[in-house]
N, CA, C and O atoms as a MOPAC input file, in Angstrom:
PM7 MOZYME 1SCF
protein

 N    178.98600 1    72.61600 1   359.89200 1
 C    177.76000 1    73.37900 1   360.02300 1
 C    177.21600 1    73.68600 1   358.62800 1
 O    177.97100 1    74.10900 1   357.75300 1
 N    175.91000 1    73.47600 1   358.41000 1
 C    175.33200 1    73.74200 1   357.08900 1
 C    175.33900 1    75.22900 1   356.75900 1
 O    175.31600 1    76.07000 1   357.65700 1
 N    175.37100 1    75.54500 1   355.48600 1
 C    175.38000 1    76.94000 1   355.04200 1
 C    173.97900 1    77.53700 1   354.96000 1
 O    173.82000 1    78.68500 1   354.54300 1
 N    172.97300 1    76.77800 1   355.35000 1
 C    171.59300 1    77.25600 1   355.33000 1
 C    170.95500 1    76.97500 1   356.68300 1
 O    171.43500 1    76.15200 1   357.46300 1
 N    169.87800 1    77.67200 1   356.93300 1
 C    169.14000 1    77.45900 1   358.16800 1
 C    168.27400 1    76.21700 1   358.00400 1
 O    167.47300 1    76.15600 1   357.07100 1
 N    168.40900 1    75.22100 1   358.88500 1
 C    167.59300 1    74.01200 1   358.74900 1
 C    166.10800 1    74.31700 1   359.00300 1
 O    165.75600 1    75.03200 1   359.94100 1
 N    165.26800 1    73.76600 1   358.16000 1
 C    163.82500 1    73.97500 1   358.27100 1
 C    163.21900 1    72.67800 1   358.78100 1
 O    163.46500 1    71.61300 1   358.21600 1
 N    162.41300 1    72.76200 1   359.86500 1
 C    161.79200 1    71.54400 1   360.41300 1
 C    160.95000 1    70.82200 1   359.36900 1
 O    160.49700 1    71.44900 1   358.41100 1
 N    160.73000 1    69.51600 1   359.53100 1
 C    160.07400 1    68.63200 1   358.57400 1
 C    158.77400 1    69.14500 1   357.98600 1
 O    158.65300 1    69.21200 1   356.76200 1
 N    157.78900 1    69.51400 1   358.81000 1
 C    156.48300 1    69.94600 1   358.30000 1
 C    156.61200 1    71.23600 1   357.50400 1
 O    156.00100 1    71.38300 1   356.44500 1
 N    157.39600 1    72.15800 1   358.00700 1
 C    157.58200 1    73.42500 1   357.27900 1
 C    158.34300 1    73.20300 1   355.97600 1
 O    158.05700 1    73.85100 1   354.96900 1
 N    159.30400 1    72.29700 1   355.99300 1
 C    160.08300 1    72.00200 1   354.79000 1
 C    159.16500 1    71.43200 1   353.71200 1
 O    159.26100 1    71.81900 1   352.54800 1
 N    158.26500 1    70.50400 1   354.09700 1
 C    157.31900 1    69.92900 1   353.13100 1
 C    156.37900 1    70.99600 1   352.58600 1
 O    156.10600 1    71.02500 1   351.38500 1
 N    155.87800 1    71.87800 1   353.45700 1
 C    154.97800 1    72.94600 1   353.01400 1
 C    155.69600 1    73.89100 1   352.05200 1
 O    155.12600 1    74.30300 1   351.04100 1
 N    156.93400 1    74.23000 1   352.36300 1
 C    157.71000 1    75.10300 1   351.48700 1
 C    157.96700 1    74.43600 1   350.14500 1
 O    157.88100 1    75.08700 1   349.10400 1
 N    158.27700 1    73.16500 1   350.15600 1
 C    158.50800 1    72.42200 1   348.92300 1
 C    157.26000 1    72.39400 1   348.04400 1
 O    157.35600 1    72.55100 1   346.82700 1
 N    156.08500 1    72.19300 1   348.65600 1
 C    154.82800 1    72.18900 1   347.91200 1
 C    154.59000 1    73.54400 1   347.26200 1
 O    154.21200 1    73.61300 1   346.09300 1
 N    154.81000 1    74.62600 1   348.01200 1
 C    154.60500 1    75.97600 1   347.47800 1
 C    155.56700 1    76.24700 1   346.32900 1
 O    155.15900 1    76.76900 1   345.29100 1
 N    156.82300 1    75.90400 1   346.49900 1
 C    157.81100 1    76.14600 1   345.44700 1
 C    157.51100 1    75.32300 1   344.19800 1
 O    157.60600 1    75.84100 1   343.08600 1
 N    157.15400 1    74.06800 1   344.36100 1
 C    156.84300 1    73.22400 1   343.20600 1
 C    155.57500 1    73.68500 1   342.50300 1
 O    155.49900 1    73.64300 1   341.27600 1
 N    154.58400 1    74.12100 1   343.26200 1
 C    153.35000 1    74.61900 1   342.64800 1
 C    153.63900 1    75.85100 1   341.81900 1
 O    153.06500 1    76.01500 1   340.74200 1
 N    154.50800 1    76.71200 1   342.28900 1
 C    154.87000 1    77.91100 1   341.53900 1
 C    155.55900 1    77.58800 1   340.23500 1
 O    155.39600 1    78.31600 1   339.25600 1
 N    156.32800 1    76.50900 1   340.19700 1
 C    157.01600 1    76.13700 1   338.96500 1
 C    156.05000 1    75.59900 1   337.92600 1
 O    156.32900 1    75.67500 1   336.72900 1
 N    154.93000 1    75.06100 1   338.35500 1
 C    153.98000 1    74.47500 1   337.42000 1
 C    153.08500 1    75.51800 1   336.75600 1
 O    152.45200 1    75.23600 1   335.73900 1
 N    153.03100 1    76.71600 1   337.32600 1
 C    152.17200 1    77.75300 1   336.76600 1
 C    152.82400 1    78.39000 1   335.54700 1
 O    154.04100 1    78.57300 1   335.53100 1
 N    152.04100 1    78.73300 1   334.52100 1
 C    152.62700 1    79.42100 1   333.38500 1
 C    153.05900 1    80.81700 1   333.80200 1
 O    152.38500 1    81.47200 1   334.59700 1
 N    154.16700 1    81.26200 1   333.27100 1
 C    154.63300 1    82.58400 1   333.63500 1
 C    153.81500 1    83.64500 1   332.91500 1
 O    153.39000 1    83.46000 1   331.77400 1
 N    153.61100 1    84.73400 1   333.59100 1
 C    152.86100 1    85.84000 1   333.02200 1
 C    153.84100 1    86.86600 1   332.46100 1
 O    154.99200 1    86.93700 1   332.89100 1
 N    153.38900 1    87.63600 1   331.52700 1
 C    154.23500 1    88.66200 1   330.93600 1
 C    154.58900 1    89.69900 1   331.98800 1
 O    153.74600 1    90.07600 1   332.80300 1
 N    155.80500 1    90.15100 1   331.97400 1
 C    156.24200 1    91.14400 1   332.94100 1
 C    155.91700 1    92.56900 1   332.48300 1
 O    155.47300 1    93.39100 1   333.28400 1
 N    156.13300 1    92.85500 1   331.22500 1
 C    155.86700 1    94.18300 1   330.68600 1
 C    155.04500 1    94.05600 1   329.42800 1
 O    155.28400 1    93.17400 1   328.60300 1
 N    154.07900 1    94.93400 1   329.28200 1
 C    153.24300 1    94.90000 1   328.09600 1
 C    153.51400 1    96.15100 1   327.27000 1
 O    153.15800 1    97.25300 1   327.68700 1
 N    154.13900 1    95.99800 1   326.10700 1
 C    154.41000 1    97.16000 1   325.26200 1
 C    153.13100 1    97.68000 1   324.62200 1
 O    152.11500 1    96.98500 1   324.61400 1
 N    153.17200 1    98.89000 1   324.09100 1
 C    151.96300 1    99.46200 1   323.47500 1
 C    151.53400 1    98.68700 1   322.23000 1
 O    152.35500 1    98.14000 1   321.49500 1
 N    150.22800 1    98.66300 1   322.02400 1
 C    149.65100 1    98.04500 1   320.82700 1
 C    149.52000 1    99.15100 1   319.78500 1
 O    148.57100 1    99.93500 1   319.81500 1
 N    150.47100 1    99.20700 1   318.87300 1
 C    150.47000 1   100.25900 1   317.85600 1
 C    150.80500 1    99.66400 1   316.49000 1
 O    151.00300 1    98.45600 1   316.36300 1
 N    150.86500 1   100.51300 1   315.48300 1
 C    151.11200 1   100.04400 1   314.11300 1
 C    152.45900 1    99.32800 1   313.98900 1
 O    152.57700 1    98.33900 1   313.26500 1
 N    153.46800 1    99.83000 1   314.69500 1
 C    154.78600 1    99.19300 1   314.62900 1
 C    154.74000 1    97.78800 1   315.23100 1
 O    155.36300 1    96.86500 1   314.70600 1
 N    154.00500 1    97.62700 1   316.33000 1
 C    153.87400 1    96.31000 1   316.95400 1
 C    153.13900 1    95.35100 1   316.02400 1
 O    153.51500 1    94.18400 1   315.91600 1
 N    152.09400 1    95.83300 1   315.35100 1
 C    151.36000 1    94.99000 1   314.39900 1
 C    152.25200 1    94.56200 1   313.23900 1
 O    152.18200 1    93.41800 1   312.78900 1
 N    153.07500 1    95.45900 1   312.76300 1
 C    153.98500 1    95.12400 1   311.65300 1
 C    155.00700 1    94.08200 1   312.09300 1
 O    155.26800 1    93.12000 1   311.37000 1
 N    155.58300 1    94.27200 1   313.27400 1
 C    156.53300 1    93.27400 1   313.79000 1
 C    155.82500 1    91.93500 1   313.99300 1
 O    156.37700 1    90.88100 1   313.67600 1
 N    154.59700 1    91.98200 1   314.52500 1
 C    153.83000 1    90.75600 1   314.73400 1
 C    153.54600 1    90.03700 1   313.43000 1
 O    153.61800 1    88.81000 1   313.36300 1
 N    153.22000 1    90.80800 1   312.38000 1
 C    152.95600 1    90.21000 1   311.06500 1
 C    154.20500 1    89.50600 1   310.53400 1
 O    154.11600 1    88.41200 1   309.97700 1
 N    155.35600 1    90.13000 1   310.70700 1
 C    156.60300 1    89.52000 1   310.24400 1
 C    156.90700 1    88.23800 1   311.02500 1
 O    157.30500 1    87.22800 1   310.44500 1
 N    156.71500 1    88.29200 1   312.34400 1
 C    156.94200 1    87.10900 1   313.16800 1
 C    155.96700 1    85.98700 1   312.80000 1
 O    156.34800 1    84.81900 1   312.73400 1
 N    154.70900 1    86.35500 1   312.56300 1
 C    153.70300 1    85.36800 1   312.19100 1
 C    154.10300 1    84.66200 1   310.90400 1
 O    154.03000 1    83.43600 1   310.82000 1
 N    154.52400 1    85.42400 1   309.90400 1
 C    154.93200 1    84.82300 1   308.63400 1
 C    156.14400 1    83.91400 1   308.81600 1
 O    156.27300 1    82.90000 1   308.13000 1
 N    157.02000 1    84.27400 1   309.72900 1
 C    158.23400 1    83.49400 1   309.94700 1
 C    157.98300 1    82.21800 1   310.75100 1
 O    158.55100 1    81.17100 1   310.43900 1
 N    157.13900 1    82.29500 1   311.78200 1
 C    157.01900 1    81.18400 1   312.72100 1
 C    155.67800 1    80.44100 1   312.70400 1
 O    155.62500 1    79.28200 1   313.11500 1
 N    154.61300 1    81.06400 1   312.24800 1
 C    153.27200 1    80.51900 1   312.51600 1
 C    152.54400 1    79.94900 1   311.30600 1
 O    151.61400 1    79.15800 1   311.46300 1
 N    152.94800 1    80.33400 1   310.11300 1
 C    152.17600 1    79.94700 1   308.92800 1
 C    152.22400 1    78.45900 1   308.62500 1
 O    151.32100 1    77.93100 1   307.97600 1
 N    153.25100 1    77.78300 1   309.07900 1
 C    153.35900 1    76.35400 1   308.79300 1
 C    152.15400 1    75.57900 1   309.33300 1
 O    151.70000 1    74.61900 1   308.71000 1
 N    151.64700 1    75.99200 1   310.47700 1
 C    150.48200 1    75.31300 1   311.07100 1
 C    149.18500 1    76.10600 1   310.90600 1
 O    148.12500 1    75.52200 1   310.68000 1
 N    149.26600 1    77.43300 1   311.01800 1
 C    148.05400 1    78.26000 1   311.00800 1
 C    147.73600 1    78.84100 1   309.62800 1
 O    146.67500 1    79.43700 1   309.44200 1
 N    148.63800 1    78.67700 1   308.66500 1
 C    148.41700 1    79.22500 1   307.33200 1
 C    148.71200 1    80.71500 1   307.27600 1
 O    148.76800 1    81.38100 1   308.31000 1
 N    148.89900 1    81.23900 1   306.06800 1
 C    149.22900 1    82.66100 1   305.90100 1
 C    148.10300 1    83.57400 1   306.37000 1
 O    148.35500 1    84.70300 1   306.79100 1
 N    146.85500 1    83.09000 1   306.29900 1
 C    145.71700 1    83.91100 1   306.71300 1
 C    145.23500 1    83.59000 1   308.12200 1
 O    144.27300 1    84.19900 1   308.59000 1
 N    145.88100 1    82.64800 1   308.81100 1
 C    145.52300 1    82.29900 1   310.17600 1
 C    144.35400 1    81.34500 1   310.31100 1
 O    143.93600 1    81.05300 1   311.43100 1
 N    143.81700 1    80.85400 1   309.21700 1
 C    142.61600 1    80.01000 1   309.26600 1
 C    142.90500 1    78.52500 1   309.51700 1
 O    141.97800 1    77.74100 1   309.71800 1
 N    144.15900 1    78.14400 1   309.50700 1
 C    144.56900 1    76.76200 1   309.81000 1
 C    143.91100 1    75.74600 1   308.89200 1
 O    143.53800 1    74.66100 1   309.33700 1
 N    143.76700 1    76.07900 1   307.63300 1
 C    143.16100 1    75.15100 1   306.67700 1
 C    144.24600 1    74.39200 1   305.92400 1
 O    144.24400 1    74.31500 1   304.69500 1
 N    145.16500 1    73.83900 1   306.69400 1
 C    146.27800 1    73.06500 1   306.15400 1
 C    146.15700 1    71.63900 1   306.64000 1
 O    145.46100 1    71.37300 1   307.62000 1
 N    146.81000 1    70.74100 1   305.98200 1
 C    146.78100 1    69.33800 1   306.39500 1
 C    147.94700 1    68.98300 1   307.32700 1
 O    148.14100 1    67.81400 1   307.66100 1
 N    148.71400 1    69.98400 1   307.74100 1
 C    149.89200 1    69.71300 1   308.57600 1
 C    149.48400 1    69.30200 1   309.98400 1
 O    149.88600 1    68.24300 1   310.46800 1
 N    148.69200 1    70.13200 1   310.63600 1
 C    148.22500 1    69.87700 1   311.99500 1
 C    146.70400 1    69.84900 1   311.95400 1
 O    146.07200 1    70.86400 1   311.66100 1
 N    146.12300 1    68.71100 1   312.24100 1
 C    144.67300 1    68.57700 1   312.08400 1
 C    143.87900 1    69.42100 1   313.06700 1
 O    142.74200 1    69.79700 1   312.77800 1
 N    144.45700 1    69.72600 1   314.22500 1
 C    143.69100 1    70.49300 1   315.20300 1
 C    144.27100 1    71.87600 1   315.47300 1
 O    144.03000 1    72.44200 1   316.54000 1
 N    145.02900 1    72.43300 1   314.53100 1
 C    145.54200 1    73.78700 1   314.70600 1
 C    144.36000 1    74.74900 1   314.78500 1
 O    143.35600 1    74.57400 1   314.09500 1
 N    144.49100 1    75.75000 1   315.62200 1
 C    143.40800 1    76.69500 1   315.85300 1
 C    143.25100 1    77.65700 1   314.68500 1
 O    144.23300 1    78.19300 1   314.17100 1
 N    142.00800 1    77.86700 1   314.27300 1
 C    141.67700 1    78.91500 1   313.31400 1
 C    141.75000 1    80.22500 1   314.08700 1
 O    140.88000 1    80.50700 1   314.91000 1
 N    142.75800 1    81.01000 1   313.83600 1
 C    142.99600 1    82.21800 1   314.62300 1
 C    142.02800 1    83.34600 1   314.30900 1
 O    142.02400 1    84.36200 1   315.00400 1
 N    141.20700 1    83.19100 1   313.27800 1
 C    140.22700 1    84.22600 1   312.95000 1
 C    138.94700 1    84.07100 1   313.77900 1
 O    138.06800 1    84.93100 1   313.72400 1
 N    138.83700 1    82.98100 1   314.54600 1
 C    137.63900 1    82.66900 1   315.33400 1
 C    137.98800 1    82.55700 1   316.82600 1
 O    138.16600 1    81.44400 1   317.32300 1
 N    138.09000 1    83.67000 1   317.54400 1
 C    138.52500 1    83.61300 1   318.94900 1
 C    137.60300 1    82.81100 1   319.85700 1
 O    138.04600 1    82.33500 1   320.90200 1
 N    136.34200 1    82.64700 1   319.49500 1
 C    135.43000 1    81.86200 1   320.32700 1
 C    135.82600 1    80.39600 1   320.39600 1
 O    135.39800 1    79.67900 1   321.30100 1
 N    136.64200 1    79.94400 1   319.44900 1
 C    137.04200 1    78.54200 1   319.40000 1
 C    138.47500 1    78.30800 1   319.87800 1
 O    138.99100 1    77.19800 1   319.74300 1
 N    139.12300 1    79.32800 1   320.43300 1
 C    140.48300 1    79.14400 1   320.94100 1
 C    140.44500 1    78.13800 1   322.08200 1
 O    139.60900 1    78.24900 1   322.97800 1
 N    141.33900 1    77.16200 1   322.05800 1
 C    141.37200 1    76.11400 1   323.07100 1
 C    141.72300 1    76.64400 1   324.46100 1
 O    141.17900 1    76.17300 1   325.46000 1
 N    142.62000 1    77.61200 1   324.52700 1
 C    143.13600 1    78.07300 1   325.81600 1
 C    142.66900 1    79.47200 1   326.18800 1
 O    143.25900 1    80.10400 1   327.06400 1
 N    141.63100 1    79.96100 1   325.54600 1
 C    141.08800 1    81.27300 1   325.87800 1
 C    141.55600 1    82.35500 1   324.92200 1
 O    142.57900 1    82.20500 1   324.25400 1
 N    140.79800 1    83.45400 1   324.85900 1
 C    141.10400 1    84.50400 1   323.88600 1
 C    141.35500 1    85.87100 1   324.51800 1
 O    141.36600 1    86.87600 1   323.80800 1
 N    141.55500 1    85.93300 1   325.82900 1
 C    141.96600 1    87.21700 1   326.40900 1
 C    143.41000 1    87.46600 1   325.98900 1
 O    144.11300 1    86.53900 1   325.58700 1
 N    143.84500 1    88.70000 1   326.08100 1
 C    145.22000 1    89.01700 1   325.70500 1
 C    146.21700 1    88.15300 1   326.48000 1
 O    147.15900 1    87.61400 1   325.90000 1
 N    146.00400 1    88.02500 1   327.79000 1
 C    146.92900 1    87.24900 1   328.61300 1
 C    146.88900 1    85.76900 1   328.25700 1
 O    147.92700 1    85.10800 1   328.26300 1
 N    145.70900 1    85.23600 1   327.94800 1
 C    145.60200 1    83.82200 1   327.56900 1
 C    146.30000 1    83.55600 1   326.23500 1
 O    146.95600 1    82.52800 1   326.06900 1
 N    146.16100 1    84.47400 1   325.29400 1
 C    146.86100 1    84.32300 1   324.01300 1
 C    148.36400 1    84.40100 1   324.24800 1
 O    149.12600 1    83.60500 1   323.69900 1
 N    148.78800 1    85.36400 1   325.06600 1
 C    150.20600 1    85.48700 1   325.40100 1
 C    150.73000 1    84.16500 1   325.96800 1
 O    151.76700 1    83.66600 1   325.53100 1
 N    150.01000 1    83.60300 1   326.94100 1
 C    150.45400 1    82.35800 1   327.56500 1
 C    150.50800 1    81.21500 1   326.56400 1
 O    151.42500 1    80.39500 1   326.61500 1
 N    149.53900 1    81.14500 1   325.65500 1
 C    149.53500 1    80.07800 1   324.64400 1
 C    150.75500 1    80.17700 1   323.73300 1
 O    151.37600 1    79.16500 1   323.40600 1
 N    151.09200 1    81.39000 1   323.32800 1
 C    152.25400 1    81.57900 1   322.45300 1
 C    153.54400 1    81.35400 1   323.23000 1
 O    154.42600 1    80.62800 1   322.77100 1
 N    153.66000 1    81.96000 1   324.38100 1
 C    154.90800 1    81.89900 1   325.15400 1
 C    155.18700 1    80.51200 1   325.71600 1
 O    156.32100 1    80.03500 1   325.67000 1
 N    154.14400 1    79.86200 1   326.25000 1
 C    154.33800 1    78.62200 1   326.99800 1
 C    153.80600 1    77.37600 1   326.30600 1
 O    153.98900 1    76.26500 1   326.80400 1
 N    153.14800 1    77.54800 1   325.15900 1
 C    152.55700 1    76.42700 1   324.46000 1
 C    151.13700 1    76.17900 1   324.92200 1
 O    150.72600 1    76.65100 1   325.98200 1
 N    150.39200 1    75.43800 1   324.12100 1
 C    148.99700 1    75.14100 1   324.45000 1
 C    148.64300 1    73.77300 1   323.90300 1
 O    148.87500 1    73.48700 1   322.72900 1
 N    148.08800 1    72.94200 1   324.74100 1
 C    147.69500 1    71.61900 1   324.29400 1
 C    148.89400 1    70.77400 1   323.90000 1
 O    150.01500 1    71.00600 1   324.35400 1
 N    148.64200 1    69.80000 1   323.05500 1
 C    149.68000 1    68.86500 1   322.63800 1
 C    150.48300 1    69.39500 1   321.44600 1
 O    151.69900 1    69.21600 1   321.39300 1
 N    149.81300 1    70.04200 1   320.49700 1
 C    150.45600 1    70.40400 1   319.24000 1
 C    151.13500 1    71.77000 1   319.23900 1
 O    152.05100 1    71.99100 1   318.44800 1
 N    150.71300 1    72.69000 1   320.10300 1
 C    151.26100 1    74.05200 1   320.09200 1
 C    152.45900 1    74.13900 1   321.02600 1
 O    152.29800 1    74.07200 1   322.24400 1
 N    153.66000 1    74.28800 1   320.46900 1
 C    154.85300 1    74.37300 1   321.31600 1
 C    155.00400 1    75.76100 1   321.92500 1
 O    154.34500 1    76.71000 1   321.50200 1
 N    155.86700 1    75.86800 1   322.90700 1
 C    156.21900 1    77.16200 1   323.49600 1
 C    157.14800 1    77.90600 1   322.54300 1
 O    158.08900 1    77.32600 1   322.00100 1
 N    156.87400 1    79.20600 1   322.34200 1
 C    157.66000 1    79.98800 1   321.39000 1
 C    158.48600 1    81.10300 1   322.02400 1
 O    159.23800 1    81.77600 1   321.31800 1
 N    158.36900 1    81.32000 1   323.34300 1
 C    159.07800 1    82.44100 1   323.96900 1
 C    160.57800 1    82.39900 1   323.68000 1
 O    161.15900 1    83.42500 1   323.32600 1
 N    161.20400 1    81.25800 1   323.81900 1
 C    162.65300 1    81.15900 1   323.61600 1
 C    163.03900 1    81.50300 1   322.18300 1
 O    164.02200 1    82.21100 1   321.96100 1
 N    162.27300 1    81.00700 1   321.20100 1
 C    162.59700 1    81.29400 1   319.80400 1
 C    162.36100 1    82.76400 1   319.46900 1
 O    163.11000 1    83.35500 1   318.69000 1
 N    161.33100 1    83.34700 1   320.05300 1
 C    161.01300 1    84.75100 1   319.76600 1
 C    161.97300 1    85.70100 1   320.46800 1
 O    162.22100 1    86.80400 1   319.98200 1
 N    162.50600 1    85.28600 1   321.59100 1
 C    163.56600 1    86.05400 1   322.23800 1
 C    163.13700 1    87.05400 1   323.29600 1
 O    163.98000 1    87.52600 1   324.05900 1
 N    161.86400 1    87.39200 1   323.36800 1
 C    161.44700 1    88.38200 1   324.36800 1
 C    159.93800 1    88.36100 1   324.55400 1
 O    159.19300 1    87.90700 1   323.68500 1
 N    159.50800 1    88.85800 1   325.69900 1
 C    158.07400 1    89.02500 1   325.93200 1
 C    157.48800 1    90.03500 1   324.96100 1
 O    156.34500 1    89.88700 1   324.52700 1
 N    158.26100 1    91.06700 1   324.61200 1
 C    157.77400 1    92.08400 1   323.67700 1
 C    157.42200 1    91.46500 1   322.33000 1
 O    156.41900 1    91.83700 1   321.72100 1
 N    158.23400 1    90.52800 1   321.86100 1
 C    157.94400 1    89.85900 1   320.58800 1
 C    156.68400 1    89.00200 1   320.70300 1
 O    155.89700 1    88.92400 1   319.76000 1
 N    156.49400 1    88.36400 1   321.84700 1
 C    155.27000 1    87.58200 1   322.05400 1
 C    154.06500 1    88.51600 1   322.00000 1
 O    153.05700 1    88.18900 1   321.37300 1
 N    154.15900 1    89.69000 1   322.66100 1
 C    153.05700 1    90.65600 1   322.61400 1
 C    152.79300 1    91.12100 1   321.18900 1
 O    151.63600 1    91.29200 1   320.80400 1
 N    153.84400 1    91.33000 1   320.39700 1
 C    153.64700 1    91.72400 1   318.99500 1
 C    152.79500 1    90.67200 1   318.28000 1
 O    151.90500 1    91.01300 1   317.50100 1
 N    153.07000 1    89.40100 1   318.54700 1
 C    152.27000 1    88.32700 1   317.95000 1
 C    150.83500 1    88.33900 1   318.47300 1
 O    149.89700 1    88.11200 1   317.70900 1
 N    150.65700 1    88.60000 1   319.76500 1
 C    149.30200 1    88.68500 1   320.33300 1
 C    148.50900 1    89.75300 1   319.58800 1
 O    147.37000 1    89.51300 1   319.18500 1
 N    149.10300 1    90.92600 1   319.40500 1
 C    148.40900 1    92.02900 1   318.73200 1
 C    148.08300 1    91.65900 1   317.28500 1
 O    147.00300 1    91.97600 1   316.78600 1
 N    149.02400 1    90.98500 1   316.61300 1
 C    148.76000 1    90.59600 1   315.23300 1
 C    147.65800 1    89.54400 1   315.15500 1
 O    146.77400 1    89.63500 1   314.30300 1
 N    147.70300 1    88.56000 1   316.02400 1
 C    146.65900 1    87.52100 1   316.02100 1
 C    145.29000 1    88.16400 1   316.22100 1
 O    144.32800 1    87.78600 1   315.55200 1
 N    145.18800 1    89.12500 1   317.12900 1
 C    143.89800 1    89.79900 1   317.33000 1
 C    143.45200 1    90.55900 1   316.09000 1
 O    142.25300 1    90.73000 1   315.86800 1
 N    144.40000 1    91.01800 1   315.28000 1
 C    144.05000 1    91.74200 1   314.05700 1
 C    143.41600 1    90.80600 1   313.00700 1
 O    142.77700 1    91.27200 1   312.06400 1
 N    143.59700 1    89.49600 1   313.17900 1
 C    143.03400 1    88.51900 1   312.24900 1
 C    141.56200 1    88.20900 1   312.53400 1
 O    140.88200 1    87.59800 1   311.71000 1
 N    141.08400 1    88.62500 1   313.68100 1
 C    139.71500 1    88.29100 1   314.08200 1
 C    138.71100 1    88.88100 1   313.11500 1
 O    138.80700 1    90.03900 1   312.70700 1
 N    137.74600 1    88.04900 1   312.76300 1
 C    136.65600 1    88.52500 1   311.89700 1
 C    135.70400 1    89.34800 1   312.74400 1
 O    135.45900 1    89.03800 1   313.91000 1
 N    135.18600 1    90.37000 1   312.15800 1
 C    134.26300 1    91.25900 1   312.89100 1
 C    132.92300 1    90.62200 1   313.07600 1
 O    132.02900 1    91.22600 1   313.66900 1

């Protein structure tokens, strides 16, 4: 006897489609820490450690390393959107071909949020 309840064919296919579709969606942040001076400082440190190679120390991406790296000072030109959640998803899950996912290296959603807050601080008025 199987250890699970057998699911009829049509329902099994529908369940499989739903489960697979859920895996393809980018994960959303579970908790959003406060946007404060400490978060900006942590974000600045993370940015210098992980992001300057492609985006430059000032976030303008005027380097020859990645030809299509986003100029982070111009949110209107962000490839994947400039809302807080869209920036979070781009950092955590990657964006496009050149931007890798950073959630694993950063270690937590809170660290990703720190980077989101810092990136927003680079925006020109």
